[in-house]
Coordinates of C-alpha atoms in Angstrom, one line a residue:
M195 CA 92.9 56.5 128.4
P196 CA 91.2 59.2 126.4
Y197 CA 87.8 58.3 125.0
Y198 CA 84.9 60.2 123.7
E199 CA 81.4 59.1 122.8
S200 CA 80.2 59.0 119.2
P201 CA 77.6 61.7 118.6
A202 CA 75.8 59.2 116.4
D203 CA 75.1 56.4 118.9
G204 CA 77.3 56.7 121.9
T205 CA 80.0 54.2 120.9
R206 CA 83.1 54.8 122.9
L207 CA 86.0 55.8 120.6
Y208 CA 89.7 56.0 121.5
Y209 CA 92.0 58.8 120.5
A210 CA 95.6 59.7 120.9
D211 CA 96.7 63.3 121.5
H212 CA 100.4 64.0 121.2
G213 CA 102.4 67.2 121.3
P214 CA 101.8 70.6 122.9
A215 CA 98.2 71.7 123.3
T216 CA 98.9 75.1 121.8
G217 CA 100.6 73.8 118.7
P218 CA 99.1 73.8 115.2
V219 CA 96.6 71.0 115.1
A220 CA 96.7 67.9 112.7
V221 CA 94.0 65.3 113.1
F222 CA 94.7 61.9 111.5
T223 CA 92.3 59.2 110.5
A224 CA 93.7 55.8 109.5
S225 CA 93.3 53.1 106.9
A226 CA 90.9 50.2 107.2
Y227 CA 91.8 47.6 109.8
V228 CA 94.4 49.6 111.7
G229 CA 94.2 52.3 114.3
H230 CA 96.1 55.4 115.1
E231 CA 99.4 53.5 115.4
M232 CA 99.9 53.5 111.6
W233 CA 100.7 57.2 111.9
E234 CA 103.7 56.6 114.2
Y235 CA 106.2 57.9 111.7
Q236 CA 104.3 61.1 111.1
M237 CA 102.7 61.9 114.5
L238 CA 105.8 61.4 116.6
P239 CA 108.2 63.7 114.7
L240 CA 105.5 66.3 114.1
A241 CA 104.6 66.3 117.8
E242 CA 108.3 66.6 118.7
A243 CA 108.5 69.6 116.4
G244 CA 105.7 71.4 118.2
Y245 CA 102.5 70.3 116.4
R246 CA 99.5 68.9 118.2
C247 CA 98.8 65.6 116.6
V248 CA 95.4 63.9 117.3
A249 CA 94.3 60.6 115.9
L250 CA 91.2 58.4 116.5
D251 CA 90.7 54.7 116.3
R252 CA 87.7 54.0 114.1
R253 CA 84.9 52.0 115.7
G254 CA 85.8 48.3 115.7
H255 CA 89.4 49.2 115.2
G256 CA 92.3 49.6 117.7
R257 CA 91.1 50.4 121.2
S258 CA 87.7 51.7 120.2
E259 CA 84.5 49.8 120.9
E260 CA 82.9 47.7 118.3
S261 CA 79.4 48.3 117.1
W262 CA 77.3 46.2 114.8
D263 CA 76.0 49.3 112.9
G264 CA 77.7 52.6 112.1
Y265 CA 80.2 51.7 109.4
D266 CA 78.3 53.8 106.8
L267 CA 80.2 56.8 105.7
D268 CA 77.8 59.3 107.3
T269 CA 78.3 57.8 110.7
L270 CA 82.1 57.4 110.3
A271 CA 82.2 61.1 109.3
D272 CA 80.1 62.0 112.4
D273 CA 82.6 60.0 114.6
L274 CA 85.4 62.1 113.1
Y275 CA 83.6 65.4 113.6
G276 CA 82.7 64.3 117.1
L277 CA 86.4 64.2 118.0
L278 CA 86.9 67.8 116.7
D279 CA 83.9 68.9 118.7
H280 CA 84.9 67.0 121.8
L281 CA 88.3 68.7 121.9
D282 CA 87.0 72.0 120.5
L283 CA 89.7 71.9 117.8
R284 CA 89.9 74.8 115.3
G285 CA 92.1 75.7 112.4
T286 CA 92.6 72.0 112.0
T287 CA 94.4 70.1 109.2
L288 CA 92.5 66.9 108.6
I289 CA 94.7 64.0 107.3
G290 CA 93.3 60.7 106.1
H291 CA 94.8 57.6 104.6
S292 CA 92.9 55.2 102.3
V293 CA 89.3 54.9 103.6
G294 CA 90.2 57.7 106.0
T295 CA 90.2 60.1 103.0
A296 CA 86.5 59.3 102.4
E297 CA 85.8 60.1 106.0
V298 CA 87.6 63.4 105.7
V299 CA 85.7 64.4 102.6
R300 CA 82.3 63.4 104.0
C301 CA 83.1 65.1 107.3
L302 CA 83.7 68.4 105.4
T303 CA 80.7 68.2 103.2
R304 CA 78.4 67.0 106.1
H305 CA 79.7 69.4 108.8
G306 CA 81.3 72.2 107.0
H307 CA 84.7 73.9 107.3
G308 CA 84.2 75.7 110.6
R309 CA 86.8 73.7 112.5
V310 CA 89.0 72.8 109.5
A311 CA 91.4 75.0 107.6
R312 CA 92.8 72.4 105.1
A313 CA 92.9 68.7 104.4
A314 CA 95.3 66.0 103.1
L315 CA 94.3 62.9 101.3
V316 CA 97.1 60.3 101.5
A317 CA 96.8 57.2 99.2
G318 CA 93.1 57.8 99.2
V319 CA 90.2 55.7 98.0
A320 CA 88.3 58.9 97.4
P321 CA 86.5 59.6 95.1
G322 CA 86.0 55.9 94.5
V323 CA 87.7 52.7 93.5
V324 CA 85.1 50.5 91.8
H325 CA 84.1 50.8 88.1
S326 CA 81.0 52.9 87.5
A327 CA 79.6 55.2 84.9
A328 CA 81.3 58.1 86.7
N329 CA 84.6 56.1 87.2
P330 CA 85.2 54.1 84.0
D331 CA 88.8 53.4 85.0
G332 CA 87.7 51.8 88.3
V333 CA 88.2 48.2 89.4
D334 CA 85.8 45.6 88.0
P335 CA 83.1 44.9 90.6
A336 CA 83.6 41.1 90.0
A337 CA 87.2 41.5 91.0
V338 CA 86.1 43.3 94.2
Q339 CA 83.7 40.6 95.0
A340 CA 86.3 37.9 94.6
D341 CA 88.7 39.8 96.8
N342 CA 86.0 40.1 99.5
E343 CA 85.5 36.4 99.4
L344 CA 89.3 35.8 100.0
Y345 CA 89.2 38.3 102.9
R346 CA 86.2 36.6 104.6
R347 CA 87.8 33.1 104.1
D348 CA 91.0 33.9 106.1
R349 CA 91.7 37.4 107.2
A350 CA 95.2 36.6 108.6
A351 CA 96.3 34.9 105.4
Y352 CA 94.8 37.8 103.4
Y353 CA 96.7 40.5 105.3
T354 CA 100.0 38.5 105.1
A355 CA 99.7 37.7 101.4
F356 CA 98.9 41.3 100.4
A357 CA 101.8 42.9 102.4
D358 CA 104.2 42.9 99.4
D359 CA 101.8 44.7 97.2
F360 CA 100.7 47.0 100.0
F361 CA 104.2 48.3 100.4
A362 CA 105.3 47.7 96.8
L363 CA 108.3 45.8 98.2
H364 CA 109.4 44.6 94.8
L365 CA 110.3 48.2 93.8
P366 CA 113.5 50.0 94.8
G367 CA 113.4 52.3 97.8
N368 CA 110.6 50.4 99.6
E369 CA 112.6 48.7 102.3
V370 CA 110.3 47.5 105.1
S371 CA 111.5 44.9 107.7
A372 CA 109.7 41.6 108.0
E373 CA 109.2 42.4 111.7
Y374 CA 107.3 45.6 110.8
V375 CA 105.1 43.7 108.3
R376 CA 104.3 41.2 111.0
Y377 CA 103.5 44.0 113.4
L378 CA 101.1 45.7 111.0
V379 CA 99.4 42.4 110.2
D380 CA 98.9 41.9 113.9
R381 CA 97.4 45.4 114.3
C382 CA 95.1 44.6 111.4
L383 CA 93.9 41.5 113.2
V384 CA 92.9 43.7 116.2
S385 CA 90.0 45.1 114.1
T386 CA 87.0 43.0 114.3
P387 CA 85.7 40.8 111.4
R388 CA 82.4 42.9 111.4
A389 CA 84.3 46.2 111.2
G390 CA 86.6 44.9 108.4
T391 CA 83.9 43.5 106.2
A392 CA 81.5 46.5 106.8
V393 CA 84.2 49.1 105.9
R394 CA 85.1 47.1 102.8
D395 CA 81.4 47.3 101.8
T396 CA 81.5 51.1 102.4
V397 CA 84.6 51.5 100.2
A398 CA 83.0 49.5 97.4
A399 CA 80.0 51.9 97.3
L400 CA 82.0 55.1 97.3
E401 CA 81.3 57.8 94.7
L402 CA 82.5 61.1 96.1
A403 CA 83.2 63.1 92.9
P404 CA 80.5 65.7 93.6
E405 CA 81.7 66.2 97.1
L406 CA 85.3 66.7 96.2
A407 CA 84.2 69.3 93.7
A408 CA 82.4 71.1 96.5
L409 CA 85.5 71.3 98.8
H410 CA 86.6 75.0 98.8
L411 CA 89.6 74.7 101.0
P412 CA 93.3 73.8 100.3
L413 CA 93.7 70.1 99.6
L414 CA 96.9 68.1 99.5
V415 CA 96.7 64.9 97.6
V416 CA 99.6 62.4 98.1
H417 CA 99.6 59.2 96.1
G418 CA 102.1 56.5 94.9
T419 CA 102.7 55.5 91.3
H420 CA 102.2 51.8 92.3
D421 CA 99.3 51.9 94.7
A422 CA 97.6 48.5 94.2
S423 CA 94.7 49.3 96.6
A424 CA 93.8 52.7 95.2
P425 CA 95.2 53.2 91.7
L426 CA 96.7 56.6 91.1
E427 CA 94.7 57.6 88.0
S428 CA 91.2 56.7 89.2
C429 CA 91.8 57.8 92.8
G430 CA 94.5 60.4 93.7
A431 CA 94.8 62.0 90.3
R432 CA 91.1 62.1 89.8
A433 CA 90.6 63.6 93.3
A434 CA 93.1 66.3 92.5
R435 CA 91.4 67.2 89.3
L436 CA 88.0 67.4 90.9
A437 CA 88.8 69.6 93.9
P438 CA 89.0 73.3 93.2
D439 CA 92.1 74.0 95.3
A440 CA 94.2 70.8 95.2
T441 CA 97.9 70.1 94.9
L442 CA 98.9 66.6 93.8
R443 CA 102.2 65.1 94.9
V444 CA 103.1 61.8 93.3
Y445 CA 105.7 59.5 95.0
E446 CA 107.6 57.4 92.5
N447 CA 107.5 53.6 93.2
A448 CA 105.3 54.1 96.3
G449 CA 102.5 51.7 97.1
H450 CA 99.6 52.1 99.4
G451 CA 101.8 51.8 102.5
L452 CA 103.8 55.0 101.7
F453 CA 103.3 56.2 105.2
R454 CA 106.1 53.7 106.1
T455 CA 108.1 53.4 102.9
H456 CA 108.2 57.1 102.3
A457 CA 107.7 58.2 105.9
G458 CA 110.2 61.1 106.0
Q459 CA 109.0 62.5 102.7
L460 CA 105.4 62.3 103.8
T461 CA 106.1 63.9 107.1
E462 CA 107.9 66.8 105.5
D463 CA 105.2 67.3 102.9
L464 CA 102.5 67.4 105.7
R465 CA 104.6 69.8 107.7
E466 CA 105.0 72.1 104.8
F467 CA 101.3 71.9 104.0
I468 CA 100.3 72.7 107.6
D469 CA 102.8 75.6 107.8
A470 CA 101.5 77.1 104.6
G471 CA 98.1 77.5 106.2
R472 CA 99.8 79.4 109.0
G473 CA 101.8 81.7 106.7
V474 CA 105.1 80.1 107.8
R475 CA 107.8 80.4 105.2
R476 CA 110.2 77.5 105.3
A477 CA 113.9 78.1 104.8
A478 CA 115.5 76.5 101.7
A479 CA 117.5 73.4 102.5

């Protein structure tokens, strides 16, 4: 199995590497609780189309080792950059989902753009979710604390109860099988309790507005109108307004789990975005 050691503390981290070694490179970082497998409906078709798709399992997630420390954003960003360095990847498109978008932003502001040509923030929590002076439309901190208490009380029940909102299953066009929901809940439970609670604390403290404003590279922001985890206006739309070279694509009726409900649309948008950086002109359908 492919592993590398975190440059921060030596934690062994797992990564998947699909597609031809010579193809355009896309590096994926996942949502909280799950590993690289959440990107199945993007990585497989892109790899089959000739793109090199690489994805890591965050520490304490998937097949990566757990650590007690290292869930702060600087260390998580160092873990991500460590993968780029380990594989000597260049001209990369970084793609993050949810908390993965914060890792992408911090990786770029902390390590620069030398290995990265462009980035995509999918259903991102960046620039921040919780109410603050800089984010007056954010979620009430008391509501965040109450949600954290529910999570700590029973993680399995929490993941299961939130699945409908995660995928916005009450809205048309968001058909997801009960079997897939069960599968994703099972994958969430692979992440350790320490990793889950620590990442939640990191998300609650995010304020990345100045860092987004400092990103001078093409940025694709993809967000759903009904994202219950990262509201469109305070997260995706705000990120697109802050970044100097951002394009916002809003998916009607989509929730946080749009990587599954809108899988084909997301894959095509990512492919178009990667190709734009290579000067590839796509034929009209």
